[in-house]
Amino acid sequence: VSPPTLAPGTVRTRWVGTNLARAVEPWMLTAGKRRRICVTAGTRVAASESQAFLIGLARDLADFDAELVVAAPEDVAPAVREALPHLRVGWLPLEVLVPGCDLIVHHGGGSTAMNAMAAGTPQLVLSEWPLYRELWQRLADQGSAIVLGTAEEHAPESVAKACQRLLGDVGYVERARELAEEIAALPGPAEQVARVEALV
């Protein structure tokens, strides 16, 4: 489902977000008065170290002149809310939320990244996962993201500096929107049924 720029020479299908549903609130559908940053560590944050990573990341970004939103599973959200009671925290449908964000900072999950690409939202990817390393490098080379791929690079000052670059350089927005346009132009899953039938 990656756009042609990131995955040339493959059969491509338009990304369709499949996050678990929840009631959509009006604020999710519009941009806020300030720039909005979404922070998430995906669905697999049950482990205490992952919770600590998510809470620490949100704290590191708390000084930005921006509205910070933390997307986390509801079984994890209470611990995050206790540590950061002034923030919106909980299970949020990224395909609804991310189009209204100026930046998403995340752990390097494929679904999270694809939602951001489809929305045209710049990304800060904090990932040491070898599985996605080539994709993240392509995303960084394309110009819509910054990737910090080592534990040393995840230091608060490095994260803050990267966020400042992403929020301050319109080039990241332009490149992110180019990816979104590529994805929107791809055939949807229903349109690929005939291709699958032909293979069968």
PDB file of C-alpha atoms in Angstrom:
ATOM      1  CA  VAL A   1       0.000   0.000   0.000  1.00  0.00           C
ATOM      2  CA  SER A   2       3.002   2.330   0.010  1.00  0.00           C
ATOM      3  CA  PRO A   3       2.886   5.106  -2.616  1.00  0.00           C
ATOM      4  CA  PRO A   4       4.929   4.712  -5.829  1.00  0.00           C
ATOM      5  CA  THR A   5       7.657   7.054  -4.596  1.00  0.00           C
ATOM      6  CA  LEU A   6       8.428   4.743  -1.679  1.00  0.00           C
ATOM      7  CA  ALA A   7       7.761   1.383  -3.342  1.00  0.00           C
ATOM      8  CA  PRO A   8       8.433   1.560  -7.082  1.00  0.00           C
ATOM      9  CA  GLY A   9       7.695  -1.427  -9.283  1.00  0.00           C
ATOM     10  CA  THR A  10       5.030  -3.004  -7.074  1.00  0.00           C
ATOM     11  CA  VAL A  11       1.283  -3.522  -7.378  1.00  0.00           C
ATOM     12  CA  ARG A  12      -0.220  -0.769  -5.247  1.00  0.00           C
ATOM     13  CA  THR A  13      -3.551  -0.264  -3.529  1.00  0.00           C
ATOM     14  CA  ARG A  14      -4.834   2.873  -1.838  1.00  0.00           C
ATOM     15  CA  TRP A  15      -4.443   2.850   1.941  1.00  0.00           C
ATOM     16  CA  VAL A  16      -7.651   2.587   3.940  1.00  0.00           C
ATOM     17  CA  GLY A  17      -7.346   3.228   7.674  1.00  0.00           C
ATOM     18  CA  THR A  18      -8.598   0.390   9.875  1.00  0.00           C
ATOM     19  CA  ASN A  19      -8.179   1.701  13.408  1.00  0.00           C
ATOM     20  CA  LEU A  20     -10.707   0.446  15.930  1.00  0.00           C
ATOM     21  CA  ALA A  21     -13.720   2.731  15.895  1.00  0.00           C
ATOM     22  CA  ARG A  22     -14.751   5.074  18.669  1.00  0.00           C
ATOM     23  CA  ALA A  23     -17.132   7.993  18.883  1.00  0.00           C
ATOM     24  CA  VAL A  24     -15.768  10.896  16.860  1.00  0.00           C
ATOM     25  CA  GLU A  25     -15.729  14.195  18.722  1.00  0.00           C
ATOM     26  CA  PRO A  26     -16.004  17.543  16.880  1.00  0.00           C
ATOM     27  CA  TRP A  27     -12.518  18.686  17.900  1.00  0.00           C
ATOM     28  CA  MET A  28     -10.974  15.721  16.044  1.00  0.00           C
ATOM     29  CA  LEU A  29     -12.350  16.915  12.718  1.00  0.00           C
ATOM     30  CA  THR A  30     -10.850  20.395  12.668  1.00  0.00           C
ATOM     31  CA  ALA A  31      -7.487  22.001  13.254  1.00  0.00           C
ATOM     32  CA  GLY A  32      -7.058  23.681  16.618  1.00  0.00           C
ATOM     33  CA  LYS A  33      -6.231  27.306  17.360  1.00  0.00           C
ATOM     34  CA  ARG A  34      -2.618  26.280  17.821  1.00  0.00           C
ATOM     35  CA  ARG A  35      -0.542  23.782  15.907  1.00  0.00           C
ATOM     36  CA  ARG A  36      -1.446  20.233  16.878  1.00  0.00           C
ATOM     37  CA  ILE A  37       1.075  17.460  17.539  1.00  0.00           C
ATOM     38  CA  CYS A  38      -0.062  13.867  17.908  1.00  0.00           C
ATOM     39  CA  VAL A  39       2.160  11.581  19.977  1.00  0.00           C
ATOM     40  CA  THR A  40       1.670   7.819  19.913  1.00  0.00           C
ATOM     41  CA  ALA A  41       3.465   4.559  20.573  1.00  0.00           C
ATOM     42  CA  GLY A  42       0.808   2.543  18.786  1.00  0.00           C
ATOM     43  CA  THR A  43      -1.316  -0.269  20.165  1.00  0.00           C
ATOM     44  CA  ARG A  44       1.468  -2.216  21.858  1.00  0.00           C
ATOM     45  CA  VAL A  45       2.205  -0.038  24.856  1.00  0.00           C
ATOM     46  CA  ALA A  46       1.077  -2.396  27.618  1.00  0.00           C
ATOM     47  CA  ALA A  47       4.653  -2.960  28.785  1.00  0.00           C
ATOM     48  CA  SER A  48       5.805  -0.536  31.458  1.00  0.00           C
ATOM     49  CA  GLU A  49       8.830   0.541  29.439  1.00  0.00           C
ATOM     50  CA  SER A  50       6.606   1.471  26.504  1.00  0.00           C
ATOM     51  CA  GLN A  51       4.337   3.490  28.779  1.00  0.00           C
ATOM     52  CA  ALA A  52       7.369   5.262  30.193  1.00  0.00           C
ATOM     53  CA  PHE A  53       8.556   6.002  26.656  1.00  0.00           C
ATOM     54  CA  LEU A  54       5.177   7.477  25.717  1.00  0.00           C
ATOM     55  CA  ILE A  55       4.871   9.570  28.879  1.00  0.00           C
ATOM     56  CA  GLY A  56       8.462  10.772  28.599  1.00  0.00           C
ATOM     57  CA  LEU A  57       7.988  11.706  24.956  1.00  0.00           C
ATOM     58  CA  ALA A  58       4.861  13.727  25.747  1.00  0.00           C
ATOM     59  CA  ARG A  59       6.646  15.474  28.600  1.00  0.00           C
ATOM     60  CA  ASP A  60       9.580  16.309  26.337  1.00  0.00           C
ATOM     61  CA  LEU A  61       7.212  18.053  23.919  1.00  0.00           C
ATOM     62  CA  ALA A  62       5.100  19.811  26.538  1.00  0.00           C
ATOM     63  CA  ASP A  63       7.042  23.076  26.191  1.00  0.00           C
ATOM     64  CA  PHE A  64       6.172  23.485  22.501  1.00  0.00           C
ATOM     65  CA  ASP A  65       3.660  26.169  21.607  1.00  0.00           C
ATOM     66  CA  ALA A  66       1.292  23.519  20.319  1.00  0.00           C
ATOM     67  CA  GLU A  67      -1.717  21.452  21.269  1.00  0.00           C
ATOM     68  CA  LEU A  68      -0.402  18.044  22.257  1.00  0.00           C
ATOM     69  CA  VAL A  69      -2.644  14.987  21.836  1.00  0.00           C
ATOM     70  CA  VAL A  70      -1.624  11.512  22.997  1.00  0.00           C
ATOM     71  CA  ALA A  71      -3.111   8.531  21.153  1.00  0.00           C
ATOM     72  CA  ALA A  72      -2.975   5.427  23.360  1.00  0.00           C
ATOM     73  CA  PRO A  73      -5.060   2.308  24.036  1.00  0.00           C
ATOM     74  CA  GLU A  74      -7.681   2.813  26.746  1.00  0.00           C
ATOM     75  CA  ASP A  75      -6.039   0.268  29.057  1.00  0.00           C
ATOM     76  CA  VAL A  76      -2.906   2.424  29.006  1.00  0.00           C
ATOM     77  CA  ALA A  77      -4.574   5.848  28.953  1.00  0.00           C
ATOM     78  CA  PRO A  78      -5.240   6.123  32.741  1.00  0.00           C
ATOM     79  CA  ALA A  79      -1.525   5.960  33.553  1.00  0.00           C
ATOM     80  CA  VAL A  80      -0.777   8.570  30.904  1.00  0.00           C
ATOM     81  CA  ARG A  81      -3.621  10.806  32.078  1.00  0.00           C
ATOM     82  CA  GLU A  82      -2.382  10.588  35.652  1.00  0.00           C
ATOM     83  CA  ALA A  83       1.078  11.712  34.580  1.00  0.00           C
ATOM     84  CA  LEU A  84      -0.200  14.324  32.098  1.00  0.00           C
ATOM     85  CA  PRO A  85      -3.672  15.413  33.272  1.00  0.00           C
ATOM     86  CA  HIS A  86      -3.742  18.540  31.090  1.00  0.00           C
ATOM     87  CA  LEU A  87      -3.578  16.607  27.795  1.00  0.00           C
ATOM     88  CA  ARG A  88      -6.160  14.834  25.661  1.00  0.00           C
ATOM     89  CA  VAL A  89      -5.272  11.159  25.986  1.00  0.00           C
ATOM     90  CA  GLY A  90      -7.003   8.005  24.805  1.00  0.00           C
ATOM     91  CA  TRP A  91      -7.862   5.746  21.906  1.00  0.00           C
ATOM     92  CA  LEU A  92      -8.174   8.066  18.926  1.00  0.00           C
ATOM     93  CA  PRO A  93      -9.008   7.081  15.334  1.00  0.00           C
ATOM     94  CA  LEU A  94      -5.853   8.221  13.566  1.00  0.00           C
ATOM     95  CA  GLU A  95      -7.500   8.370  10.137  1.00  0.00           C
ATOM     96  CA  VAL A  96      -9.809  11.038  11.616  1.00  0.00           C
ATOM     97  CA  LEU A  97      -7.342  12.833  13.880  1.00  0.00           C
ATOM     98  CA  VAL A  98      -4.127  12.994  11.866  1.00  0.00           C
ATOM     99  CA  PRO A  99      -5.404  15.124   8.938  1.00  0.00           C
ATOM    100  CA  GLY A 100      -5.901  17.957  11.443  1.00  0.00           C
ATOM    101  CA  CYS A 101      -2.401  17.595  12.917  1.00  0.00           C
ATOM    102  CA  ASP A 102       0.677  19.551  11.940  1.00  0.00           C
ATOM    103  CA  LEU A 103       2.996  16.748  13.034  1.00  0.00           C
ATOM    104  CA  ILE A 104       2.833  13.183  14.322  1.00  0.00           C
ATOM    105  CA  VAL A 105       5.608  11.811  16.522  1.00  0.00           C
ATOM    106  CA  HIS A 106       5.570   8.036  16.746  1.00  0.00           C
ATOM    107  CA  HIS A 107       7.318   4.732  17.373  1.00  0.00           C
ATOM    108  CA  GLY A 108       7.622   3.603  13.769  1.00  0.00           C
ATOM    109  CA  GLY A 109       4.556   1.420  13.402  1.00  0.00           C
ATOM    110  CA  GLY A 110       3.445   0.708   9.851  1.00  0.00           C
ATOM    111  CA  SER A 111      -0.230   1.572  10.378  1.00  0.00           C
ATOM    112  CA  THR A 112       0.616   4.828  12.126  1.00  0.00           C
ATOM    113  CA  ALA A 113       3.001   5.851   9.361  1.00  0.00           C
ATOM    114  CA  MET A 114       0.526   4.981   6.610  1.00  0.00           C
ATOM    115  CA  ASN A 115      -2.210   7.028   8.272  1.00  0.00           C
ATOM    116  CA  ALA A 116       0.172   9.986   8.359  1.00  0.00           C
ATOM    117  CA  MET A 117       1.195   9.499   4.714  1.00  0.00           C
ATOM    118  CA  ALA A 118      -2.425   9.314   3.592  1.00  0.00           C
ATOM    119  CA  ALA A 119      -3.233  12.459   5.565  1.00  0.00           C
ATOM    120  CA  GLY A 120      -0.279  14.457   4.239  1.00  0.00           C
ATOM    121  CA  THR A 121       1.096  14.995   7.748  1.00  0.00           C
ATOM    122  CA  PRO A 122       4.862  15.296   8.410  1.00  0.00           C
ATOM    123  CA  GLN A 123       6.310  12.643  10.703  1.00  0.00           C
ATOM    124  CA  LEU A 124       8.998  12.281  13.312  1.00  0.00           C
ATOM    125  CA  VAL A 125       9.771   8.560  13.502  1.00  0.00           C
ATOM    126  CA  LEU A 126      11.550   7.236  16.582  1.00  0.00           C
ATOM    127  CA  SER A 127      12.312   3.653  15.707  1.00  0.00           C
ATOM    128  CA  GLU A 128      15.078   1.122  16.159  1.00  0.00           C
ATOM    129  CA  TRP A 129      13.138  -1.648  14.376  1.00  0.00           C
ATOM    130  CA  PRO A 130      15.289  -3.213  11.621  1.00  0.00           C
ATOM    131  CA  LEU A 131      12.138  -4.447   9.839  1.00  0.00           C
ATOM    132  CA  TYR A 132      11.124  -0.954   8.727  1.00  0.00           C
ATOM    133  CA  ARG A 133      14.562   0.629   8.448  1.00  0.00           C
ATOM    134  CA  GLU A 134      14.593   0.755   4.638  1.00  0.00           C
ATOM    135  CA  LEU A 135      11.087   2.266   4.496  1.00  0.00           C
ATOM    136  CA  TRP A 136      11.937   4.949   7.056  1.00  0.00           C
ATOM    137  CA  GLN A 137      15.070   5.841   5.111  1.00  0.00           C
ATOM    138  CA  ARG A 138      12.998   6.217   1.935  1.00  0.00           C
ATOM    139  CA  LEU A 139      10.522   8.399   3.820  1.00  0.00           C
ATOM    140  CA  ALA A 140      13.319  10.609   5.124  1.00  0.00           C
ATOM    141  CA  ASP A 141      14.941  10.797   1.676  1.00  0.00           C
ATOM    142  CA  GLN A 142      11.591  11.752   0.159  1.00  0.00           C
ATOM    143  CA  GLY A 143      11.486  14.720   2.534  1.00  0.00           C
ATOM    144  CA  SER A 144       8.268  14.287   4.511  1.00  0.00           C
ATOM    145  CA  ALA A 145       9.811  12.903   7.698  1.00  0.00           C
ATOM    146  CA  ILE A 146      12.770  12.924  10.031  1.00  0.00           C
ATOM    147  CA  VAL A 147      13.874   9.551  11.373  1.00  0.00           C
ATOM    148  CA  LEU A 148      15.807   9.121  14.608  1.00  0.00           C
ATOM    149  CA  GLY A 149      16.830   5.498  14.563  1.00  0.00           C
ATOM    150  CA  THR A 150      19.043   4.973  17.605  1.00  0.00           C
ATOM    151  CA  ALA A 151      18.477   5.218  21.347  1.00  0.00           C
ATOM    152  CA  GLU A 152      21.061   7.994  21.525  1.00  0.00           C
ATOM    153  CA  GLU A 153      19.079  10.023  18.997  1.00  0.00           C
ATOM    154  CA  HIS A 154      15.937   9.717  21.133  1.00  0.00           C
ATOM    155  CA  ALA A 155      17.342  12.124  23.735  1.00  0.00           C
ATOM    156  CA  PRO A 156      14.921  14.990  24.534  1.00  0.00           C
ATOM    157  CA  GLU A 157      17.087  17.644  22.911  1.00  0.00           C
ATOM    158  CA  SER A 158      17.325  15.661  19.674  1.00  0.00           C
ATOM    159  CA  VAL A 159      13.568  15.089  19.582  1.00  0.00           C
ATOM    160  CA  ALA A 160      12.865  18.754  20.263  1.00  0.00           C
ATOM    161  CA  LYS A 161      15.281  19.885  17.566  1.00  0.00           C
ATOM    162  CA  ALA A 162      13.712  17.538  15.022  1.00  0.00           C
ATOM    163  CA  CYS A 163      10.209  18.774  15.885  1.00  0.00           C
ATOM    164  CA  GLN A 164      11.335  22.363  15.447  1.00  0.00           C
ATOM    165  CA  ARG A 165      12.663  21.530  11.986  1.00  0.00           C
ATOM    166  CA  LEU A 166       9.502  19.714  10.959  1.00  0.00           C
ATOM    167  CA  LEU A 167       7.221  22.490  12.191  1.00  0.00           C
ATOM    168  CA  GLY A 168       9.385  25.313  10.887  1.00  0.00           C
ATOM    169  CA  ASP A 169      10.125  24.137   7.340  1.00  0.00           C
ATOM    170  CA  VAL A 170       7.181  24.177   4.922  1.00  0.00           C
ATOM    171  CA  GLY A 171       9.099  21.782   2.683  1.00  0.00           C
ATOM    172  CA  TYR A 172       8.167  18.874   4.935  1.00  0.00           C
ATOM    173  CA  VAL A 173       4.478  19.740   4.551  1.00  0.00           C
ATOM    174  CA  GLU A 174       4.818  20.017   0.784  1.00  0.00           C
ATOM    175  CA  ARG A 175       6.531  16.632   0.495  1.00  0.00           C
ATOM    176  CA  ALA A 176       3.974  15.026   2.834  1.00  0.00           C
ATOM    177  CA  ARG A 177       1.115  16.349   0.713  1.00  0.00           C
ATOM    178  CA  GLU A 178       2.764  14.957  -2.413  1.00  0.00           C
ATOM    179  CA  LEU A 179       2.690  11.495  -0.826  1.00  0.00           C
ATOM    180  CA  ALA A 180      -0.955  11.953   0.155  1.00  0.00           C
ATOM    181  CA  GLU A 181      -1.840  12.873  -3.435  1.00  0.00           C
ATOM    182  CA  GLU A 182      -0.067   9.756  -4.716  1.00  0.00           C
ATOM    183  CA  ILE A 183      -1.970   7.566  -2.271  1.00  0.00           C
ATOM    184  CA  ALA A 184      -5.325   9.182  -3.075  1.00  0.00           C
ATOM    185  CA  ALA A 185      -4.773   8.479  -6.784  1.00  0.00           C
ATOM    186  CA  LEU A 186      -4.206   4.744  -6.272  1.00  0.00           C
ATOM    187  CA  PRO A 187      -7.034   2.238  -6.891  1.00  0.00           C
ATOM    188  CA  GLY A 188      -8.940   1.221  -3.781  1.00  0.00           C
ATOM    189  CA  PRO A 189      -9.251  -2.362  -2.495  1.00  0.00           C
ATOM    190  CA  ALA A 190     -12.591  -2.885  -4.238  1.00  0.00           C
ATOM    191  CA  GLU A 191     -11.039  -1.933  -7.561  1.00  0.00           C
ATOM    192  CA  GLN A 192      -8.372  -4.603  -7.107  1.00  0.00           C
ATOM    193  CA  VAL A 193     -10.876  -7.453  -6.800  1.00  0.00           C
ATOM    194  CA  ALA A 194     -10.838  -8.040 -10.562  1.00  0.00           C
ATOM    195  CA  ARG A 195      -7.024  -8.327 -10.461  1.00  0.00           C
ATOM    196  CA  VAL A 196      -7.244 -10.927  -7.694  1.00  0.00           C
ATOM    197  CA  GLU A 197      -9.970 -12.825  -9.556  1.00  0.00           C
ATOM    198  CA  ALA A 198      -7.763 -12.944 -12.648  1.00  0.00           C
ATOM    199  CA  LEU A 199      -4.923 -14.423 -10.621  1.00  0.00           C
ATOM    200  CA  VAL A 200      -7.201 -17.091  -9.176  1.00  0.00           C
TER     201      VAL A 200
END
